[in-house]
Short mmCIF file of C-alpha atoms in Angstrom, two decimals:
data_model
loop_
_atom_site.label_atom_id
_atom_site.label_comp_id
_atom_site.label_asym_id
_atom_site.label_seq_id
_atom_site.Cartn_x
_atom_site.Cartn_y
_atom_site.Cartn_z
CA MET H 1 -26.17 -26.34 20.57
CA ASN H 2 -23.31 -24.31 19.54
CA PRO H 3 -21.07 -27.28 17.95
CA PHE H 4 -18.01 -25.74 19.36
CA TYR H 5 -19.04 -26.89 22.93
CA THR H 6 -19.40 -30.50 21.80
CA LEU H 7 -16.44 -31.07 19.35
CA PRO H 8 -13.96 -31.24 22.05
CA GLN H 9 -15.68 -34.29 23.37
CA LYS H 10 -14.98 -36.04 20.22
CA HIS H 11 -11.75 -38.14 20.14
CA LYS H 12 -11.84 -38.64 16.34
CA LYS H 13 -13.03 -35.71 13.99
CA THR H 14 -13.50 -35.42 10.23
CA VAL H 15 -11.96 -32.23 9.28
CA ILE H 16 -11.37 -30.17 6.18
CA GLY H 17 -8.22 -27.88 5.45
CA LEU H 18 -8.72 -24.96 3.03
CA MET H 19 -5.60 -23.10 1.54
CA SER H 20 -5.00 -20.64 -1.33
CA GLY H 21 -1.42 -20.09 -1.45
CA THR H 22 1.00 -17.13 -2.63
CA SER H 23 0.62 -18.78 -6.27
CA ALA H 24 -3.17 -18.19 -5.94
CA ASP H 25 -3.95 -21.01 -8.68
CA GLY H 26 -6.68 -22.68 -6.94
CA VAL H 27 -8.00 -23.85 -3.50
CA ASP H 28 -6.44 -26.81 -2.16
CA VAL H 29 -9.12 -28.94 -0.07
CA ALA H 30 -7.75 -31.85 2.26
CA LEU H 31 -10.12 -34.05 3.85
CA VAL H 32 -8.56 -35.65 6.92
CA ASP H 33 -9.71 -38.01 9.86
CA ILE H 34 -7.49 -36.40 12.92
CA THR H 35 -7.57 -38.47 16.16
CA GLY H 36 -6.53 -36.71 19.50
CA SER H 37 -5.18 -33.37 19.80
CA GLY H 38 -1.82 -32.00 20.88
CA LEU H 39 1.03 -34.62 21.19
CA THR H 40 -1.39 -37.18 20.46
CA THR H 41 -2.25 -36.09 17.33
CA GLU H 42 -2.70 -38.49 14.41
CA ILE H 43 -3.86 -38.13 10.90
CA GLU H 44 -4.99 -40.02 7.73
CA LEU H 45 -5.56 -38.23 4.62
CA ILE H 46 -8.92 -39.40 3.11
CA VAL H 47 -8.77 -37.40 -0.12
CA PHE H 48 -6.77 -34.11 -1.56
CA GLU H 49 -7.61 -32.25 -4.56
CA THR H 50 -6.94 -28.43 -5.82
CA ILE H 51 -9.89 -26.79 -7.47
CA PRO H 52 -8.37 -24.26 -9.75
CA TYR H 53 -9.42 -20.83 -9.99
CA LYS H 54 -11.02 -19.85 -13.50
CA PRO H 55 -8.67 -17.34 -15.18
CA GLU H 56 -10.85 -14.46 -14.46
CA ILE H 57 -11.13 -14.90 -10.70
CA ARG H 58 -7.15 -15.50 -10.79
CA GLU H 59 -6.73 -12.03 -12.47
CA ARG H 60 -9.24 -10.48 -10.06
CA ILE H 61 -7.12 -11.89 -7.20
CA PHE H 62 -3.82 -10.60 -8.56
CA ASP H 63 -5.39 -7.09 -8.89
CA LEU H 64 -5.61 -7.04 -5.23
CA PHE H 65 -1.96 -7.79 -4.64
CA ASN H 66 -1.03 -4.38 -6.34
CA VAL H 67 -1.22 -1.75 -3.33
CA GLU H 68 -1.45 1.10 -5.89
CA THR H 69 -4.46 0.25 -7.95
CA ALA H 70 -6.58 -2.40 -5.42
CA ARG H 71 -10.09 -0.75 -4.54
CA VAL H 72 -11.85 -1.34 -0.98
CA ASP H 73 -15.05 -2.08 -2.93
CA GLU H 74 -13.08 -4.94 -5.00
CA ILE H 75 -11.65 -6.41 -1.78
CA CYS H 76 -14.86 -6.28 0.22
CA GLU H 77 -16.53 -8.09 -2.89
CA MET H 78 -13.73 -10.80 -3.41
CA ASN H 79 -13.89 -11.68 0.11
CA PHE H 80 -17.45 -13.16 -0.30
CA VAL H 81 -16.51 -14.28 -3.69
CA LEU H 82 -13.89 -16.39 -2.50
CA GLY H 83 -15.79 -17.59 0.58
CA ARG H 84 -18.18 -19.10 -1.98
CA LEU H 85 -15.47 -20.67 -4.00
CA PHE H 86 -13.89 -22.18 -1.06
CA ALA H 87 -17.35 -23.28 0.01
CA GLU H 88 -18.31 -24.91 -3.50
CA SER H 89 -15.00 -26.48 -3.75
CA THR H 90 -15.47 -28.37 -0.52
CA LEU H 91 -18.87 -29.46 -1.31
CA VAL H 92 -17.38 -30.41 -4.91
CA VAL H 93 -14.69 -32.61 -3.06
CA LEU H 94 -17.09 -34.02 -0.54
CA GLU H 95 -19.46 -35.21 -3.45
CA LYS H 96 -16.47 -36.83 -5.35
CA SER H 97 -15.44 -38.70 -2.24
CA GLY H 98 -19.11 -39.69 -1.44
CA VAL H 99 -18.85 -38.00 1.77
CA SER H 100 -21.89 -35.96 3.12
CA PRO H 101 -21.14 -32.49 4.56
CA THR H 102 -23.14 -33.84 7.76
CA GLN H 103 -20.09 -36.12 8.11
CA VAL H 104 -17.70 -33.56 8.57
CA ASP H 105 -16.99 -31.94 12.10
CA LEU H 106 -14.90 -28.82 11.34
CA ILE H 107 -13.35 -26.49 8.55
CA GLY H 108 -10.08 -24.93 8.86
CA SER H 109 -9.73 -22.12 6.28
CA HIS H 110 -6.50 -20.12 5.65
CA GLY H 111 -8.03 -18.07 2.99
CA GLN H 112 -6.47 -16.25 0.41
CA THR H 113 -3.50 -13.80 1.72
CA ILE H 114 -3.73 -10.55 -0.29
CA HIS H 115 -1.28 -8.40 2.15
CA HIS H 116 1.07 -9.27 4.68
CA MET H 117 2.92 -6.31 6.53
CA PRO H 118 4.17 -7.61 9.94
CA SER H 119 6.89 -5.02 9.87
CA ALA H 120 5.10 -1.94 9.22
CA SER H 121 4.50 0.72 11.93
CA THR H 122 1.05 -0.87 12.40
CA PRO H 123 1.59 -4.67 11.83
CA ALA H 124 -1.02 -6.29 9.99
CA THR H 125 -2.10 -8.97 7.71
CA LEU H 126 -5.06 -9.86 5.52
CA GLN H 127 -6.62 -12.84 4.52
CA ILE H 128 -9.73 -13.00 2.52
CA GLY H 129 -12.48 -15.89 1.78
CA GLU H 130 -15.09 -14.92 4.25
CA PRO H 131 -15.54 -17.82 6.65
CA ALA H 132 -19.16 -16.86 7.71
CA VAL H 133 -20.13 -17.88 3.89
CA ILE H 134 -18.15 -20.70 4.12
CA ALA H 135 -19.83 -22.13 7.33
CA HIS H 136 -23.12 -21.14 5.84
CA GLU H 137 -22.88 -22.86 2.48
CA THR H 138 -21.53 -25.94 3.64
CA GLY H 139 -23.31 -25.90 6.99
CA ILE H 140 -20.05 -27.08 8.88
CA PRO H 141 -18.51 -25.31 11.84
CA THR H 142 -15.46 -23.00 10.20
CA ILE H 143 -12.38 -21.69 12.05
CA ALA H 144 -10.61 -19.16 9.81
CA ASP H 145 -8.01 -16.17 10.15
CA PHE H 146 -5.34 -17.93 12.20
CA ARG H 147 -2.61 -15.41 11.44
CA VAL H 148 -4.16 -12.27 13.53
CA ALA H 149 -3.70 -13.48 16.93
CA ASP H 150 -0.12 -14.19 16.46
CA ILE H 151 0.48 -10.65 15.03
CA ALA H 152 -1.81 -9.14 17.78
CA ALA H 153 0.77 -10.62 20.36
CA GLY H 154 3.85 -8.98 18.44
CA GLY H 155 4.47 -11.78 16.26
CA GLU H 156 4.99 -11.86 12.09
CA GLY H 157 1.70 -14.14 12.12
CA ALA H 158 3.99 -16.60 10.06
CA PRO H 159 4.96 -19.41 9.52
CA LEU H 160 2.09 -21.15 11.29
CA ILE H 161 2.75 -24.61 9.85
CA ALA H 162 5.80 -25.03 12.28
CA TYR H 163 3.26 -26.19 14.85
CA PRO H 164 1.49 -28.94 12.94
CA ASP H 165 5.18 -29.92 11.69
CA TYR H 166 6.25 -30.48 15.41
CA LEU H 167 3.09 -32.53 16.10
CA LEU H 168 3.57 -34.93 13.15
CA PHE H 169 7.42 -35.05 12.63
CA HIS H 170 9.40 -34.57 15.83
CA SER H 171 11.74 -37.29 16.49
CA PRO H 172 13.56 -38.35 19.72
CA THR H 173 16.91 -39.08 17.81
CA GLN H 174 17.00 -36.98 14.52
CA THR H 175 17.04 -33.25 13.89
CA ILE H 176 14.58 -32.91 10.99
CA GLY H 177 14.20 -30.06 8.63
CA LEU H 178 11.09 -29.30 6.85
CA LEU H 179 11.08 -27.13 3.75
CA ASN H 180 8.16 -26.21 1.81
CA ILE H 181 8.84 -24.34 -1.47
CA GLY H 182 5.50 -22.41 -2.64
CA GLY H 183 5.64 -19.04 -3.81
CA ILE H 184 7.75 -18.48 -0.81
CA ALA H 185 9.98 -20.99 0.75
CA ASN H 186 10.16 -21.63 4.36
CA LEU H 187 12.04 -24.04 6.68
CA THR H 188 10.97 -25.61 9.94
CA VAL H 189 13.77 -27.04 12.10
CA LEU H 190 13.01 -29.89 14.63
CA PRO H 191 15.89 -30.64 17.14
CA ALA H 192 16.09 -33.94 18.18
CA GLY H 193 14.58 -34.79 21.25
CA LYS H 194 13.50 -31.44 22.02
CA GLY H 195 9.92 -29.62 23.02
CA ILE H 196 8.03 -27.01 21.07
CA GLU H 197 10.12 -24.45 22.89
CA ALA H 198 13.16 -25.40 20.63
CA VAL H 199 11.45 -25.52 17.38
CA HIS H 200 12.50 -22.59 14.85
CA ALA H 201 11.30 -21.65 11.57
CA SER H 202 11.08 -18.88 9.25
CA ASP H 203 10.75 -17.72 5.61
CA THR H 204 14.10 -18.37 3.93
CA GLY H 205 13.23 -15.82 0.55
CA PRO H 206 11.78 -16.58 -2.68
CA GLY H 207 10.34 -20.24 -3.73
CA ASN H 208 8.61 -20.32 -7.07
CA MET H 209 6.76 -16.87 -6.83
CA ILE H 210 9.28 -14.93 -9.18
CA LEU H 211 10.12 -18.01 -11.23
CA ASP H 212 6.38 -18.66 -12.07
CA ALA H 213 5.80 -14.83 -12.98
CA CYS H 214 8.71 -14.94 -15.55
CA VAL H 215 7.45 -18.06 -17.06
CA GLU H 216 4.12 -16.42 -17.69
CA LYS H 217 5.56 -13.18 -19.15
CA MET H 218 7.85 -15.12 -21.23
CA THR H 219 5.34 -17.56 -22.46
CA THR H 220 2.56 -14.57 -22.95
CA GLY H 221 0.59 -16.79 -20.38
CA ALA H 222 0.80 -19.96 -22.23
CA LYS H 223 2.66 -21.52 -19.09
CA HIS H 224 2.22 -20.79 -15.47
CA TYR H 225 5.55 -22.44 -14.25
CA ASP H 226 8.26 -24.26 -15.27
CA GLU H 227 6.99 -27.96 -15.48
CA ASN H 228 10.09 -30.10 -14.52
CA GLY H 229 12.45 -27.26 -14.73
CA GLU H 230 12.37 -28.12 -18.43
CA LEU H 231 12.98 -24.54 -19.55
CA ALA H 232 15.71 -23.72 -16.76
CA ARG H 233 17.74 -26.71 -17.91
CA GLN H 234 18.35 -25.19 -21.08
CA GLY H 235 19.88 -22.36 -20.11
CA THR H 236 23.23 -21.45 -18.13
CA VAL H 237 23.27 -19.53 -14.61
CA CYS H 238 24.32 -16.03 -14.85
CA LYS H 239 26.55 -15.39 -11.86
CA GLU H 240 26.44 -11.66 -12.09
CA PHE H 241 22.51 -11.60 -11.64
CA LEU H 242 22.85 -14.36 -9.08
CA ASP H 243 25.31 -12.55 -7.00
CA ASP H 244 23.33 -9.27 -7.39
CA TRP H 245 19.88 -11.03 -6.19
CA LEU H 246 21.72 -12.50 -3.05
CA THR H 247 22.41 -9.24 -1.81
CA HIS H 248 18.80 -8.71 -1.22
CA PRO H 249 18.31 -7.31 2.22
CA PHE H 250 15.79 -9.59 3.09
CA LEU H 251 18.14 -12.58 2.97
CA ALA H 252 20.43 -10.98 5.64
CA LEU H 253 17.59 -10.34 8.12
CA THR H 254 17.99 -12.33 11.31
CA PRO H 255 14.97 -14.87 11.68
CA PRO H 256 12.28 -14.95 12.59
CA LYS H 257 10.93 -13.29 9.36
CA THR H 258 8.50 -13.53 6.96
CA THR H 259 8.06 -12.35 3.28
CA GLY H 260 5.62 -12.34 0.37
CA ARG H 261 4.35 -10.43 -2.75
CA GLU H 262 5.12 -7.32 -1.12
CA THR H 263 8.80 -7.81 -1.50
CA PHE H 264 9.25 -10.51 -4.10
CA GLY H 265 6.19 -10.09 -6.43
CA THR H 266 5.42 -8.53 -9.53
CA THR H 267 7.95 -5.80 -9.21
CA PHE H 268 10.75 -7.78 -8.54
CA ALA H 269 9.85 -10.17 -11.35
CA ASP H 270 9.60 -7.38 -13.64
CA ASP H 271 12.92 -6.11 -12.55
CA CYS H 272 14.35 -9.45 -12.99
CA LEU H 273 12.91 -10.25 -16.37
CA HIS H 274 14.31 -6.56 -17.62
CA GLN H 275 17.77 -7.36 -16.53
CA ILE H 276 17.77 -10.71 -18.11
CA ARG H 277 16.34 -9.44 -21.72
CA THR H 278 18.67 -6.43 -21.57
CA ARG H 279 21.72 -8.56 -20.98
CA GLY H 280 20.02 -10.95 -23.86
CA SER H 281 20.17 -8.33 -26.30
CA SER H 282 23.88 -7.84 -25.90
CA TYR H 283 24.60 -11.59 -25.99
CA TYR H 284 22.18 -13.02 -28.21
CA GLY H 285 21.07 -10.02 -30.33
CA GLU H 286 17.21 -9.51 -30.75
CA GLN H 287 16.38 -13.16 -30.14
CA ASN H 288 15.75 -13.33 -26.49
CA THR H 289 14.89 -17.15 -26.13
CA MET H 290 18.25 -18.21 -24.91
CA ALA H 291 18.42 -15.15 -22.65
CA ASP H 292 15.01 -16.36 -21.14
CA TYR H 293 16.55 -19.75 -20.72
CA ASP H 294 19.45 -18.13 -18.98
CA GLY H 295 17.27 -16.03 -16.62
CA LEU H 296 15.12 -19.13 -15.71
CA ALA H 297 18.13 -21.16 -14.69
CA THR H 298 19.40 -18.33 -12.55
CA LEU H 299 16.05 -17.58 -10.74
CA THR H 300 16.11 -21.45 -10.05
CA ALA H 301 19.70 -21.01 -8.67
CA PHE H 302 18.50 -18.07 -6.79
CA THR H 303 16.04 -19.90 -4.70
CA VAL H 304 18.15 -22.95 -4.00
CA GLU H 305 20.99 -20.62 -2.97
CA SER H 306 19.03 -18.47 -0.67
CA ILE H 307 17.60 -21.60 0.96
CA SER H 308 21.10 -23.05 1.24
CA ARG H 309 22.18 -19.59 2.77
CA TYR H 310 19.78 -19.49 5.24
CA TYR H 311 20.31 -22.79 6.73
CA THR H 312 24.27 -21.87 6.65
CA ASP H 313 23.81 -18.33 8.47
CA PHE H 314 21.14 -19.36 10.62
CA VAL H 315 20.85 -22.95 11.26
CA ALA H 316 23.89 -25.02 10.66
CA GLY H 317 25.68 -24.00 13.74
CA ASN H 318 23.10 -24.75 16.42
CA SER H 319 20.95 -27.59 14.84
CA PRO H 320 22.59 -29.32 11.94
CA LEU H 321 19.89 -31.35 10.05
CA ASP H 322 20.01 -35.16 9.80
CA ILE H 323 17.55 -35.22 6.99
CA LEU H 324 15.78 -32.47 5.20
CA TYR H 325 12.12 -33.34 3.67
CA VAL H 326 10.76 -30.93 0.89
CA SER H 327 7.05 -30.19 -0.02
CA GLY H 328 5.55 -27.69 -1.94
CA GLY H 329 5.76 -27.23 -5.87
CA GLY H 330 9.37 -27.08 -5.68
CA ALA H 331 9.60 -30.58 -4.82
CA GLN H 332 8.35 -31.50 -8.04
CA ASN H 333 10.98 -29.49 -9.81
CA PRO H 334 13.76 -32.02 -10.54
CA LEU H 335 16.25 -29.02 -11.22
CA MET H 336 15.71 -27.45 -8.05
CA MET H 337 15.82 -30.53 -5.93
CA GLU H 338 19.06 -31.55 -7.83
CA GLY H 339 20.49 -28.29 -6.40
CA LEU H 340 19.24 -28.53 -3.13
CA ALA H 341 20.96 -32.02 -3.02
CA LYS H 342 24.30 -30.68 -3.92
CA LYS H 343 23.95 -27.76 -1.50
CA PHE H 344 23.02 -29.84 1.36
CA HIS H 345 25.18 -32.97 0.85
CA PRO H 346 25.71 -34.91 2.78
CA ILE H 347 22.38 -34.43 4.38
CA PRO H 348 19.66 -36.32 2.51
CA VAL H 349 17.14 -34.09 0.59
CA VAL H 350 13.89 -36.09 0.42
CA ASP H 351 10.53 -35.50 -1.28
CA ILE H 352 8.10 -35.61 1.75
CA THR H 353 5.70 -38.02 0.05
CA GLU H 354 8.51 -40.35 1.08
CA LYS H 355 7.28 -39.88 4.59
CA GLY H 356 3.67 -40.93 3.86
CA ILE H 357 2.45 -37.17 3.31
CA LEU H 358 1.23 -35.94 0.20
CA GLY H 359 3.44 -32.74 -0.57
CA ASP H 360 0.97 -30.89 -2.02
CA ALA H 361 -1.46 -31.33 0.68
CA LYS H 362 0.89 -30.43 3.51
CA GLU H 363 -0.23 -26.99 4.30
CA ALA H 364 -4.04 -27.68 3.82
CA ILE H 365 -3.61 -30.63 6.29
CA GLY H 366 -1.72 -28.22 8.54
CA PHE H 367 -4.77 -25.86 8.71
CA ALA H 368 -7.20 -28.63 9.41
CA ILE H 369 -4.86 -29.60 12.05
CA LEU H 370 -4.69 -25.89 13.42
CA ALA H 371 -8.39 -25.84 13.33
CA ASN H 372 -8.79 -29.18 15.43
CA GLU H 373 -6.16 -27.23 17.92
CA ALA H 374 -8.15 -24.28 18.22
CA VAL H 375 -11.42 -26.52 19.25
CA HIS H 376 -9.12 -27.97 21.96
CA GLY H 377 -8.08 -24.38 23.21
CA ASN H 378 -4.47 -25.49 22.53
CA PHE H 379 -1.86 -22.83 21.93
CA ALA H 380 -0.66 -23.20 18.11
CA ASN H 381 1.72 -20.52 17.57
CA VAL H 382 5.45 -21.14 18.01
CA PRO H 383 7.14 -17.78 19.43
CA ASN H 384 10.39 -18.97 18.25
CA ALA H 385 9.32 -19.23 14.78
CA THR H 386 7.09 -16.23 14.50
CA GLY H 387 8.41 -13.72 17.22
CA ALA H 388 5.27 -13.30 19.29
CA MET H 389 5.77 -12.48 23.03
CA CYS H 390 3.50 -15.60 23.81
CA ARG H 391 1.59 -18.57 22.89
CA LYS H 392 -1.96 -18.25 21.20
CA VAL H 393 -4.97 -20.05 20.37
CA LEU H 394 -5.34 -19.18 16.58
CA GLY H 395 -8.29 -18.84 14.60
CA LYS H 396 -11.89 -17.39 14.51
CA PHE H 397 -14.91 -19.32 15.00
CA VAL H 398 -18.09 -19.29 12.93
CA CYS H 399 -20.97 -21.26 13.34
CA PRO H 400 -23.21 -22.62 10.41
#
């Protein structure tokens, strides 16, 4: 019997959420128990782990981000390569956890975004990591490709986490902000005591993407990110660059809006690094180490300031926050968190782990929830966040 006919009858399901984000550093695997659906949804995280990509796989993924050189045969092959890696990552985590694949009811896989163009003449998006391979290799029913239904309905296809955010965090008395700082930063706002129709969410601009790219280039690949903000803390913010970067047209766009590597990817990072090192030559001579530190300090401030300006320009007037919860890699950067605390004062800025949710696992958990909602036939996009014309059931269903 088709498992998708019987799954809605189960009040409690064991579900895996799979995610590979804009940083493309590995497969996030969240194993959760989900009870109920819709507003009755309750979750319990059993285990979370990130299975890192091997360097050669990460390099091949990054090759696909380059629209000028990416080849159709490479995209085709990597769709299946990543499908197998997603399946292998799932099985590795299950074996470590002592859980049999037969005990898992469902997988929700976001896949790996390689291109996102919701504002093109023909809006489109592409996530790879073939779900048919995941379902076959694991033997677990799989739901994937969540973004396309929203884009078909005229939306941006993102941010999709606004719906899981609402199910898990809405409050009758507090207006809550949920800020995720991954490669790109996005903010969900849950107005106190309001329904899903009042939720709004959007990408705010760059998160860690540009910062990480510059760290890799500055350290010739020795580091992939600025751990604890230690490198940036040694520099001084260059106001000239910060003011210039803050004039980027995306930041002035009215939400809902989404962005990604197409806007804040390698080209933007290379331009930033060129500016930083050109200025460094005039300030510090041939030794560019101090210029690099100043650049990282300025890029960290760029992320903080763009988030703060988004809140001031588009949120504060109608939905002033009572508290801001932060997740993603940015929550683990003390310098970034200090900057946010100053900008949002007196609003408390709190790592979401204090709410009982592992910050790194939040988005993978979100796609487990979206898969559960799809099984129950529940609409899971938020038109006020994505710009879609209507609510949609998200995801494509694949039997093992």
